[in-house]
């Protein structure tokens, strides 16, 4: 403006200044407004804003995993895709429901295009189209990129071991709601907190961000660690199934328990079902009969009658009891023994399973005493196991007993129990008289892996003094000794205490007992001197053979053998066990000789009075001579087997049998192993196996394999036969 | 410190392609007046605002872009391209002598009127209920933006030509008012009320600066007011905007939605803001978050402090722009500087006032920050011209009455060591 005359310049500057003042006044107003909005009303406005983007969203937390005691997953939740549509969005995007439906029906087998089209034509914001599809189908749906069609992740419950421990686990429905078993009992823990979590959403309502969601473990359901040992459970189920099928029985149960803690190591029922597909299983197959079914136990209960009588001092341990030669009248009924016995000690009454002897012991105890004894052993009350549908069995109050009941309840008729109760009661004999509460869930861990709940052993009561329990336990070893009813349950190298049971089933139609329907059972513990396992076996209506010792005994033996090996229980200091066993056998032989003498005397007297009597043959006491391995590992240790030259699978099997875990590297046959064979190592240790193709093995180190090739290696190695190629250890 | 300044000066010289001071012994020709440097503070502020704008456009638009175009950087990429072109425009126009624009005053005015007519006839693309765009290939041109700058150039040219006769009604006031009215009419035809008001304001401002009688201006304003009132009340959407302006939260879920969300954005920011990139309101709650309402996102993410900083930046532009107007070599330069400065300043403060609910909503971008090529390029071009005006130069003998005092005070200390540069190309 310097070209203008100075006076005009001055005025122009004044006018520009006026404009500047006006403009900055406006700026000042704006700044003041900003102060008002952001500082003075900021909090209120912020609240308004938060109201629209903060939304509490309901979470469907990931259901907790169920593990066995060693961490093997038994029930897991896997995220799978579910397809849904927003029909409104579909319409606003101009999509055609029918075209969508046809496209979807092409990639999703088994869905009806018409019904899909109907769903997508509805006037809604959300409609499920197909839930829980396979990853391949999900990829196909994603590739279609149909308007208004979306997918979200849903959890599906999956039982990787199929029917393993099916009755313990139970199952969950499509919405992840526990219906049976642990799934039902621990629903609240497994489901997790379904609480609402604040999240930020956009205007379209989609969750954009949530600080709490980032740590989704917080909302996740708790994991359960069961006391079940998968390895023992497998054996229990297999052996039970085998026994039920070979004896053509209707059903059966096995309970394996740690008597010191009450922890259940296995709980098997047959028939069983696949919890992945529960709708295809019959109600009978789904029943957890070890817990929900009661039956008259028969002779197994004699153990507890005798224990009660000894504890109460009603009988002396060496008292001689006249067994009436197989028949005794009580009220208007006659009680029979399977074999006619005359004079027996309590130990022999148990070993021979004399009904008459037990009835007399029960009588010596008295009705209230007998009732209280059995009740204190847990009969007629719930064991407290955390599974749905447990029954307490029936043990009527002694005031309502008939005369006959007082006698028969002592040997297991007129009382009904569950297999679980028998196992728990036998645990009390095994652990020195303490009635434990059975434990199925060892610990509950939250999503971060922290233990929220740990189940500690719970003693309900001291049922009998420890001495009495030990005494009865000793007596029970005779059952599996020579001449006992349970020789089939004897385990080589271990002292087994137990009791057989062969009960006639009550005939609820005709009254009385059915002549040809039996329940065969065996319940016992091992090793008898330091019990680690209580195993109760029940076989319902065996046809081929019905004696408890013959039908249930072998199940006890095989499950016991495998479980003891798996747990690394040494054959009680090698020879000592055999010495104990020999002593027990000698005692039994001695006693039976004395009894034979007594019986002969009685017989002679009887004959003198003109009665017929068959003299019992003298009992021969023979000692089984078992070779003792002087390289017996200490407790918890095991010997590494020689696996060189074997195929991957054969080597893994051999290691598993020794309680070891194999780690494979390479493919072919085993070229070297570490640690070497013959070494004593802790159980569960990993043994590294280097595999090499047969030609290479022994010549040069095998080529290193990728870390994830184990499966393939195993698959290819399966059919490779062991060869000459053995590498020096 | 002085070394630092030397370095900065060297850098600036390089940016402006000016040879070092020693090489400035070239002869001085009549068409090559001795020029000082463009205002570095103004230049730096604009550069900072453009860069900040790119960042804020990305922050505000990423979610929307990802949703709409499946590419979160859709707007970022475009705004960056516009910014590069815009800054090239700033630099090149800063080196182009503004006097070369004088002969372009009528062609530019005519061209923009033609473009506006082209739209008025019914071509062009509509956005937000108004047809404002002409697409030339992939580029969308907003003629109203060009028309505003064309008006400034034309008014500056015309007012400087009329000189003292400005105070007369028939020569000084009426022609300008008529041209402005015609352009405004074309804007209203779109309809683009905001641009019409902007043109009216710019016309008044420049008439006032040039010394037109205040009575005429006030009279015109009084005449314009009832027209505006009728226009507002007879147009349903303008009426609704007015209601929304008067009580945004009462109409929170219909007409007041956008302004309510904008106010909530500012409020959410508080003093320090929620942090850059952390705006919640941009999650589809606040419409046009990356264009006209980008200041609301600035307010939310950077808080009151951020808004103050933004206003200080614009204040620097205004102060330095008016300083350039004070020091301009001739009245044409003064008018250009005042027009451009007020153009930027009014846009900025009006945009902020609108987003804060002080003024009714109208489609007005925040200069340098809002997404949009037309607005950014036009503003950059205007700033380029302003920068050129800010360069110290001796009085140009277009008209007489130059005084030596001014020249000595303002120009002499700076021109001595400068090499004259050819006005157009900058031959060096």
PDB file of N, CA, C and O in Angstrom, chain A residues 351-414:
ATOM      1  N   UNK A 351     -12.536-116.076  54.429  1.00  0.00           N
ATOM      2  CA  UNK A 351     -11.886-116.753  53.311  1.00  0.00           C
ATOM      3  C   UNK A 351     -12.844-117.711  52.617  1.00  0.00           C
ATOM      4  O   UNK A 351     -12.862-117.828  51.393  1.00  0.00           O
ATOM      5  N   UNK A 352     -13.622-118.417  53.391  1.00  0.00           N
ATOM      6  CA  UNK A 352     -14.557-119.387  52.808  1.00  0.00           C
ATOM      7  C   UNK A 352     -15.907-118.743  52.499  1.00  0.00           C
ATOM      8  O   UNK A 352     -16.776-119.385  51.929  1.00  0.00           O
ATOM      9  N   UNK A 353     -16.074-117.527  53.024  1.00  0.00           N
ATOM     10  CA  UNK A 353     -17.320-116.779  52.812  1.00  0.00           C
ATOM     11  C   UNK A 353     -18.524-117.546  53.363  1.00  0.00           C
ATOM     12  O   UNK A 353     -19.490-117.817  52.659  1.00  0.00           O
ATOM     13  N   UNK A 354     -18.447-117.848  54.620  1.00  0.00           N
ATOM     14  CA  UNK A 354     -19.551-118.596  55.243  1.00  0.00           C
ATOM     15  C   UNK A 354     -20.660-117.641  55.677  1.00  0.00           C
ATOM     16  O   UNK A 354     -20.438-116.714  56.452  1.00  0.00           O
ATOM     17  N   UNK A 355     -21.845-117.875  55.146  1.00  0.00           N
ATOM     18  CA  UNK A 355     -23.002-117.054  55.529  1.00  0.00           C
ATOM     19  C   UNK A 355     -23.362-117.287  56.984  1.00  0.00           C
ATOM     20  O   UNK A 355     -23.667-116.353  57.730  1.00  0.00           O
ATOM     21  N   UNK A 356     -23.353-118.560  57.357  1.00  0.00           N
ATOM     22  CA  UNK A 356     -23.785-118.919  58.710  1.00  0.00           C
ATOM     23  C   UNK A 356     -22.853-118.309  59.745  1.00  0.00           C
ATOM     24  O   UNK A 356     -23.288-117.674  60.721  1.00  0.00           O
ATOM     25  N   UNK A 357     -21.535-118.429  59.487  1.00  0.00           N
ATOM     26  CA  UNK A 357     -20.565-117.852  60.417  1.00  0.00           C
ATOM     27  C   UNK A 357     -20.763-116.351  60.551  1.00  0.00           C
ATOM     28  O   UNK A 357     -20.759-115.810  61.658  1.00  0.00           O
ATOM     29  N   UNK A 358     -20.966-115.688  59.419  1.00  0.00           N
ATOM     30  CA  UNK A 358     -21.144-114.238  59.465  1.00  0.00           C
ATOM     31  C   UNK A 358     -22.426-113.870  60.188  1.00  0.00           C
ATOM     32  O   UNK A 358     -22.482-112.899  60.942  1.00  0.00           O
ATOM     33  N   UNK A 359     -23.459-114.634  59.948  1.00  0.00           N
ATOM     34  CA  UNK A 359     -24.736-114.367  60.626  1.00  0.00           C
ATOM     35  C   UNK A 359     -24.546-114.471  62.131  1.00  0.00           C
ATOM     36  O   UNK A 359     -25.074-113.657  62.904  1.00  0.00           O
ATOM     37  N   UNK A 360     -23.754-115.450  62.532  1.00  0.00           N
ATOM     38  CA  UNK A 360     -23.526-115.615  63.980  1.00  0.00           C
ATOM     39  C   UNK A 360     -22.715-114.442  64.525  1.00  0.00           C
ATOM     40  O   UNK A 360     -22.977-113.947  65.619  1.00  0.00           O
ATOM     41  N   UNK A 361     -21.714-114.010  63.736  1.00  0.00           N
ATOM     42  CA  UNK A 361     -20.914-112.847  64.173  1.00  0.00           C
ATOM     43  C   UNK A 361     -21.810-111.614  64.264  1.00  0.00           C
ATOM     44  O   UNK A 361     -21.736-110.835  65.226  1.00  0.00           O
ATOM     45  N   UNK A 362     -22.696-111.465  63.268  1.00  0.00           N
ATOM     46  CA  UNK A 362     -23.641-110.350  63.283  1.00  0.00           C
ATOM     47  C   UNK A 362     -24.531-110.410  64.514  1.00  0.00           C
ATOM     48  O   UNK A 362     -24.817-109.399  65.141  1.00  0.00           O
ATOM     49  N   UNK A 363     -24.956-111.614  64.823  1.00  0.00           N
ATOM     50  CA  UNK A 363     -25.822-111.789  66.002  1.00  0.00           C
ATOM     51  C   UNK A 363     -25.066-111.414  67.261  1.00  0.00           C
ATOM     52  O   UNK A 363     -25.615-110.797  68.177  1.00  0.00           O
ATOM     53  N   UNK A 364     -23.759-111.796  67.298  1.00  0.00           N
ATOM     54  CA  UNK A 364     -22.951-111.459  68.470  1.00  0.00           C
ATOM     55  C   UNK A 364     -22.829-109.951  68.611  1.00  0.00           C
ATOM     56  O   UNK A 364     -22.765-109.417  69.724  1.00  0.00           O
ATOM     57  N   UNK A 365     -22.784-109.274  67.467  1.00  0.00           N
ATOM     58  CA  UNK A 365     -22.681-107.817  67.484  1.00  0.00           C
ATOM     59  C   UNK A 365     -23.992-107.176  67.933  1.00  0.00           C
ATOM     60  O   UNK A 365     -24.016-106.089  68.509  1.00  0.00           O
ATOM     61  N   UNK A 366     -25.070-107.851  67.664  1.00  0.00           N
ATOM     62  CA  UNK A 366     -26.378-107.306  68.026  1.00  0.00           C
ATOM     63  C   UNK A 366     -26.929-106.429  66.931  1.00  0.00           C
ATOM     64  O   UNK A 366     -26.182-105.900  66.108  1.00  0.00           O
ATOM     65  N   UNK A 367     -28.263-106.318  66.904  1.00  0.00           N
ATOM     66  CA  UNK A 367     -28.887-105.533  65.829  1.00  0.00           C
ATOM     67  C   UNK A 367     -28.408-104.086  65.786  1.00  0.00           C
ATOM     68  O   UNK A 367     -27.975-103.605  64.744  1.00  0.00           O
ATOM     69  N   UNK A 368     -28.462-103.354  66.935  1.00  0.00           N
ATOM     70  CA  UNK A 368     -28.000-101.955  66.857  1.00  0.00           C
ATOM     71  C   UNK A 368     -26.534-101.884  66.462  1.00  0.00           C
ATOM     72  O   UNK A 368     -26.120-101.031  65.681  1.00  0.00           O
ATOM     73  N   UNK A 369     -25.749-102.813  66.995  1.00  0.00           N
ATOM     74  CA  UNK A 369     -24.315-102.816  66.689  1.00  0.00           C
ATOM     75  C   UNK A 369     -24.071-103.044  65.212  1.00  0.00           C
ATOM     76  O   UNK A 369     -23.253-102.351  64.584  1.00  0.00           O
ATOM     77  N   UNK A 370     -24.768-104.007  64.644  1.00  0.00           N
ATOM     78  CA  UNK A 370     -24.592-104.303  63.227  1.00  0.00           C
ATOM     79  C   UNK A 370     -25.021-103.105  62.367  1.00  0.00           C
ATOM     80  O   UNK A 370     -24.334-102.703  61.433  1.00  0.00           O
ATOM     81  N   UNK A 371     -26.171-102.543  62.756  1.00  0.00           N
ATOM     82  CA  UNK A 371     -26.681-101.399  61.996  1.00  0.00           C
ATOM     83  C   UNK A 371     -25.674-100.251  62.032  1.00  0.00           C
ATOM     84  O   UNK A 371     -25.324 -99.675  61.019  1.00  0.00           O
ATOM     85  N   UNK A 372     -25.203 -99.987  63.253  1.00  0.00           N
ATOM     86  CA  UNK A 372     -24.279 -98.850  63.382  1.00  0.00           C
ATOM     87  C   UNK A 372     -22.968 -99.115  62.643  1.00  0.00           C
ATOM     88  O   UNK A 372     -22.413 -98.226  62.012  1.00  0.00           O
ATOM     89  N   UNK A 373     -22.491-100.344  62.744  1.00  0.00           N
ATOM     90  CA  UNK A 373     -21.262-100.688  62.046  1.00  0.00           C
ATOM     91  C   UNK A 373     -21.382-100.402  60.554  1.00  0.00           C
ATOM     92  O   UNK A 373     -20.549 -99.718  59.956  1.00  0.00           O
ATOM     93  N   UNK A 374     -22.459-100.953  59.953  1.00  0.00           N
ATOM     94  CA  UNK A 374     -22.607-100.780  58.508  1.00  0.00           C
ATOM     95  C   UNK A 374     -22.825 -99.315  58.161  1.00  0.00           C
ATOM     96  O   UNK A 374     -22.294 -98.817  57.166  1.00  0.00           O
ATOM     97  N   UNK A 375     -23.578 -98.604  59.009  1.00  0.00           N
ATOM     98  CA  UNK A 375     -23.815 -97.193  58.726  1.00  0.00           C
ATOM     99  C   UNK A 375     -22.510 -96.397  58.828  1.00  0.00           C
ATOM    100  O   UNK A 375     -22.222 -95.534  58.010  1.00  0.00           O
ATOM    101  N   UNK A 376     -21.700 -96.814  59.834  1.00  0.00           N
ATOM    102  CA  UNK A 376     -20.423 -96.107  59.981  1.00  0.00           C
ATOM    103  C   UNK A 376     -19.473 -96.408  58.814  1.00  0.00           C
ATOM    104  O   UNK A 376     -18.617 -95.603  58.486  1.00  0.00           O
ATOM    105  N   UNK A 377     -19.626 -97.564  58.217  1.00  0.00           N
ATOM    106  CA  UNK A 377     -18.829 -97.864  57.020  1.00  0.00           C
ATOM    107  C   UNK A 377     -19.378 -97.162  55.775  1.00  0.00           C
ATOM    108  O   UNK A 377     -18.851 -97.332  54.680  1.00  0.00           O
ATOM    109  N   UNK A 378     -20.452 -96.419  55.971  1.00  0.00           N
ATOM    110  CA  UNK A 378     -20.925 -95.580  54.868  1.00  0.00           C
ATOM    111  C   UNK A 378     -22.086 -96.159  54.086  1.00  0.00           C
ATOM    112  O   UNK A 378     -22.486 -95.584  53.080  1.00  0.00           O
ATOM    113  N   UNK A 379     -22.616 -97.281  54.539  1.00  0.00           N
ATOM    114  CA  UNK A 379     -23.750 -97.836  53.795  1.00  0.00           C
ATOM    115  C   UNK A 379     -25.026 -97.128  54.214  1.00  0.00           C
ATOM    116  O   UNK A 379     -25.214 -96.799  55.382  1.00  0.00           O
ATOM    117  N   UNK A 380     -25.883 -96.893  53.253  1.00  0.00           N
ATOM    118  CA  UNK A 380     -27.124 -96.189  53.545  1.00  0.00           C
ATOM    119  C   UNK A 380     -26.945 -94.680  53.585  1.00  0.00           C
ATOM    120  O   UNK A 380     -27.879 -93.954  53.874  1.00  0.00           O
ATOM    121  N   UNK A 381     -25.746 -94.192  53.296  1.00  0.00           N
ATOM    122  CA  UNK A 381     -25.563 -92.739  53.200  1.00  0.00           C
ATOM    123  C   UNK A 381     -24.754 -92.425  51.938  1.00  0.00           C
ATOM    124  O   UNK A 381     -24.052 -93.293  51.410  1.00  0.00           O
ATOM    125  N   UNK A 382     -24.887 -91.194  51.491  1.00  0.00           N
ATOM    126  CA  UNK A 382     -24.177 -90.805  50.274  1.00  0.00           C
ATOM    127  C   UNK A 382     -22.671 -90.711  50.554  1.00  0.00           C
ATOM    128  O   UNK A 382     -22.267 -90.266  51.621  1.00  0.00           O
ATOM    129  N   UNK A 383     -21.885 -91.162  49.592  1.00  0.00           N
ATOM    130  CA  UNK A 383     -20.437 -91.085  49.791  1.00  0.00           C
ATOM    131  C   UNK A 383     -19.936 -89.654  49.646  1.00  0.00           C
ATOM    132  O   UNK A 383     -18.856 -89.324  50.091  1.00  0.00           O
ATOM    133  N   UNK A 384     -20.749 -88.821  48.987  1.00  0.00           N
ATOM    134  CA  UNK A 384     -20.344 -87.429  48.800  1.00  0.00           C
ATOM    135  C   UNK A 384     -19.537 -87.225  47.535  1.00  0.00           C
ATOM    136  O   UNK A 384     -18.922 -86.184  47.348  1.00  0.00           O
ATOM    137  N   UNK A 385     -19.536 -88.191  46.656  1.00  0.00           N
ATOM    138  CA  UNK A 385     -18.814 -88.014  45.397  1.00  0.00           C
ATOM    139  C   UNK A 385     -19.498 -86.926  44.582  1.00  0.00           C
ATOM    140  O   UNK A 385     -20.730 -86.783  44.602  1.00  0.00           O
ATOM    141  N   UNK A 386     -18.702 -86.140  43.898  1.00  0.00           N
ATOM    142  CA  UNK A 386     -19.264 -84.995  43.176  1.00  0.00           C
ATOM    143  C   UNK A 386     -19.709 -85.417  41.783  1.00  0.00           C
ATOM    144  O   UNK A 386     -19.163 -84.972  40.781  1.00  0.00           O
ATOM    145  N   UNK A 387     -20.684 -86.279  41.768  1.00  0.00           N
ATOM    146  CA  UNK A 387     -21.303 -86.680  40.510  1.00  0.00           C
ATOM    147  C   UNK A 387     -22.808 -86.659  40.724  1.00  0.00           C
ATOM    148  O   UNK A 387     -23.281 -86.957  41.827  1.00  0.00           O
ATOM    149  N   UNK A 388     -23.539 -86.300  39.682  1.00  0.00           N
ATOM    150  CA  UNK A 388     -24.985 -86.221  39.868  1.00  0.00           C
ATOM    151  C   UNK A 388     -25.619 -87.609  39.975  1.00  0.00           C
ATOM    152  O   UNK A 388     -25.106 -88.584  39.433  1.00  0.00           O
ATOM    153  N   UNK A 389     -26.713 -87.680  40.714  1.00  0.00           N
ATOM    154  CA  UNK A 389     -27.545 -88.886  40.723  1.00  0.00           C
ATOM    155  C   UNK A 389     -27.077 -89.983  41.645  1.00  0.00           C
ATOM    156  O   UNK A 389     -27.461 -91.133  41.489  1.00  0.00           O
ATOM    157  N   UNK A 390     -26.226 -89.628  42.613  1.00  0.00           N
ATOM    158  CA  UNK A 390     -25.750 -90.699  43.488  1.00  0.00           C
ATOM    159  C   UNK A 390     -26.883 -91.213  44.365  1.00  0.00           C
ATOM    160  O   UNK A 390     -27.725 -90.454  44.844  1.00  0.00           O
ATOM    161  N   UNK A 391     -26.917 -92.519  44.574  1.00  0.00           N
ATOM    162  CA  UNK A 391     -27.905 -93.091  45.477  1.00  0.00           C
ATOM    163  C   UNK A 391     -27.203 -93.543  46.747  1.00  0.00           C
ATOM    164  O   UNK A 391     -26.015 -93.881  46.730  1.00  0.00           O
ATOM    165  N   UNK A 392     -27.947 -93.513  47.833  1.00  0.00           N
ATOM    166  CA  UNK A 392     -27.363 -93.885  49.120  1.00  0.00           C
ATOM    167  C   UNK A 392     -27.521 -95.374  49.398  1.00  0.00           C
ATOM    168  O   UNK A 392     -27.010 -95.878  50.387  1.00  0.00           O
ATOM    169  N   UNK A 393     -28.216 -96.078  48.520  1.00  0.00           N
ATOM    170  CA  UNK A 393     -28.494 -97.475  48.845  1.00  0.00           C
ATOM    171  C   UNK A 393     -29.537 -97.553  49.950  1.00  0.00           C
ATOM    172  O   UNK A 393     -30.084 -96.530  50.380  1.00  0.00           O
ATOM    173  N   UNK A 394     -29.813 -98.765  50.409  1.00  0.00           N
ATOM    174  CA  UNK A 394     -30.828 -98.902  51.457  1.00  0.00           C
ATOM    175  C   UNK A 394     -30.261 -99.712  52.618  1.00  0.00           C
ATOM    176  O   UNK A 394     -29.773-100.821  52.441  1.00  0.00           O
ATOM    177  N   UNK A 395     -30.237 -99.082  53.763  1.00  0.00           N
ATOM    178  CA  UNK A 395     -29.924 -99.810  54.989  1.00  0.00           C
ATOM    179  C   UNK A 395     -30.973 -99.361  55.992  1.00  0.00           C
ATOM    180  O   UNK A 395     -30.902 -98.270  56.538  1.00  0.00           O
ATOM    181  N   UNK A 396     -31.979-100.221  56.158  1.00  0.00           N
ATOM    182  CA  UNK A 396     -33.082 -99.824  57.020  1.00  0.00           C
ATOM    183  C   UNK A 396     -32.631 -99.765  58.467  1.00  0.00           C
ATOM    184  O   UNK A 396     -31.683-100.441  58.862  1.00  0.00           O
ATOM    185  N   UNK A 397     -33.304 -98.961  59.242  1.00  0.00           N
ATOM    186  CA  UNK A 397     -32.999 -98.877  60.670  1.00  0.00           C
ATOM    187  C   UNK A 397     -33.299-100.222  61.334  1.00  0.00           C
ATOM    188  O   UNK A 397     -34.268-100.882  60.996  1.00  0.00           O
ATOM    189  N   UNK A 398     -32.418-100.595  62.285  1.00  0.00           N
ATOM    190  CA  UNK A 398     -32.547-101.931  62.872  1.00  0.00           C
ATOM    191  C   UNK A 398     -33.885-102.141  63.565  1.00  0.00           C
ATOM    192  O   UNK A 398     -34.323-103.247  63.753  1.00  0.00           O
ATOM    193  N   UNK A 399     -34.567-101.072  63.917  1.00  0.00           N
ATOM    194  CA  UNK A 399     -35.864-101.238  64.583  1.00  0.00           C
ATOM    195  C   UNK A 399     -36.895-101.790  63.612  1.00  0.00           C
ATOM    196  O   UNK A 399     -37.903-102.352  64.026  1.00  0.00           O
ATOM    197  N   UNK A 400     -36.647-101.622  62.344  1.00  0.00           N
ATOM    198  CA  UNK A 400     -37.612-102.119  61.362  1.00  0.00           C
ATOM    199  C   UNK A 400     -37.129-103.423  60.722  1.00  0.00           C
ATOM    200  O   UNK A 400     -37.644-103.835  59.696  1.00  0.00           O
ATOM    201  N   UNK A 401     -36.087-104.009  61.315  1.00  0.00           N
ATOM    202  CA  UNK A 401     -35.613-105.277  60.767  1.00  0.00           C
ATOM    203  C   UNK A 401     -36.546-106.405  61.168  1.00  0.00           C
ATOM    204  O   UNK A 401     -37.034-106.455  62.297  1.00  0.00           O
ATOM    205  N   UNK A 402     -36.755-107.354  60.259  1.00  0.00           N
ATOM    206  CA  UNK A 402     -37.396-108.604  60.643  1.00  0.00           C
ATOM    207  C   UNK A 402     -36.350-109.484  61.274  1.00  0.00           C
ATOM    208  O   UNK A 402     -35.158-109.205  61.195  1.00  0.00           O
ATOM    209  N   UNK A 403     -36.798-110.568  61.884  1.00  0.00           N
ATOM    210  CA  UNK A 403     -35.849-111.469  62.539  1.00  0.00           C
ATOM    211  C   UNK A 403     -34.815-111.962  61.538  1.00  0.00           C
ATOM    212  O   UNK A 403     -33.630-112.055  61.827  1.00  0.00           O
ATOM    213  N   UNK A 404     -35.327-112.255  60.337  1.00  0.00           N
ATOM    214  CA  UNK A 404     -34.455-112.772  59.294  1.00  0.00           C
ATOM    215  C   UNK A 404     -33.391-111.744  58.895  1.00  0.00           C
ATOM    216  O   UNK A 404     -32.241-112.093  58.668  1.00  0.00           O
ATOM    217  N   UNK A 405     -33.807-110.453  58.875  1.00  0.00           N
ATOM    218  CA  UNK A 405     -32.902-109.401  58.415  1.00  0.00           C
ATOM    219  C   UNK A 405     -31.644-109.356  59.267  1.00  0.00           C
ATOM    220  O   UNK A 405     -30.535-109.217  58.746  1.00  0.00           O
ATOM    221  N   UNK A 406     -31.801-109.477  60.564  1.00  0.00           N
ATOM    222  CA  UNK A 406     -30.663-109.382  61.459  1.00  0.00           C
ATOM    223  C   UNK A 406     -29.584-110.369  61.038  1.00  0.00           C
ATOM    224  O   UNK A 406     -28.389-110.072  61.106  1.00  0.00           O
ATOM    225  N   UNK A 407     -30.022-111.547  60.566  1.00  0.00           N
ATOM    226  CA  UNK A 407     -29.047-112.544  60.143  1.00  0.00           C
ATOM    227  C   UNK A 407     -28.527-112.259  58.735  1.00  0.00           C
ATOM    228  O   UNK A 407     -27.321-112.280  58.488  1.00  0.00           O
ATOM    229  N   UNK A 408     -29.432-111.963  57.812  1.00  0.00           N
ATOM    230  CA  UNK A 408     -29.017-111.864  56.407  1.00  0.00           C
ATOM    231  C   UNK A 408     -28.256-110.570  56.103  1.00  0.00           C
ATOM    232  O   UNK A 408     -27.370-110.569  55.273  1.00  0.00           O
ATOM    233  N   UNK A 409     -28.629-109.483  56.787  1.00  0.00           N
ATOM    234  CA  UNK A 409     -27.920-108.221  56.502  1.00  0.00           C
ATOM    235  C   UNK A 409     -26.439-108.387  56.823  1.00  0.00           C
ATOM    236  O   UNK A 409     -25.578-107.819  56.140  1.00  0.00           O
ATOM    237  N   UNK A 410     -26.123-109.204  57.815  1.00  0.00           N
ATOM    238  CA  UNK A 410     -24.726-109.414  58.183  1.00  0.00           C
ATOM    239  C   UNK A 410     -23.930-109.966  57.012  1.00  0.00           C
ATOM    240  O   UNK A 410     -22.739-109.704  56.888  1.00  0.00           O
ATOM    241  N   UNK A 411     -24.564-110.784  56.142  1.00  0.00           N
ATOM    242  CA  UNK A 411     -23.819-111.276  54.985  1.00  0.00           C
ATOM    243  C   UNK A 411     -24.321-110.717  53.666  1.00  0.00           C
ATOM    244  O   UNK A 411     -24.105-111.276  52.595  1.00  0.00           O
ATOM    245  N   UNK A 412     -25.024-109.598  53.724  1.00  0.00           N
ATOM    246  CA  UNK A 412     -25.226-108.847  52.495  1.00  0.00           C
ATOM    247  C   UNK A 412     -26.528-109.058  51.780  1.00  0.00           C
ATOM    248  O   UNK A 412     -26.649-108.742  50.608  1.00  0.00           O
ATOM    249  N   UNK A 413     -27.536-109.589  52.484  1.00  0.00           N
ATOM    250  CA  UNK A 413     -28.861-109.632  51.872  1.00  0.00           C
ATOM    251  C   UNK A 413     -29.784-108.758  52.702  1.00  0.00           C
ATOM    252  O   UNK A 413     -29.661-108.689  53.913  1.00  0.00           O
ATOM    253  N   UNK A 414     -30.703-108.080  52.002  1.00  0.00           N
ATOM    254  CA  UNK A 414     -31.599-107.177  52.716  1.00  0.00           C
ATOM    255  C   UNK A 414     -30.984-105.815  52.937  1.00  0.00           C
ATOM    256  O   UNK A 414     -31.501-104.990  53.682  1.00  0.00           O
TER     257      UNK A 414
END
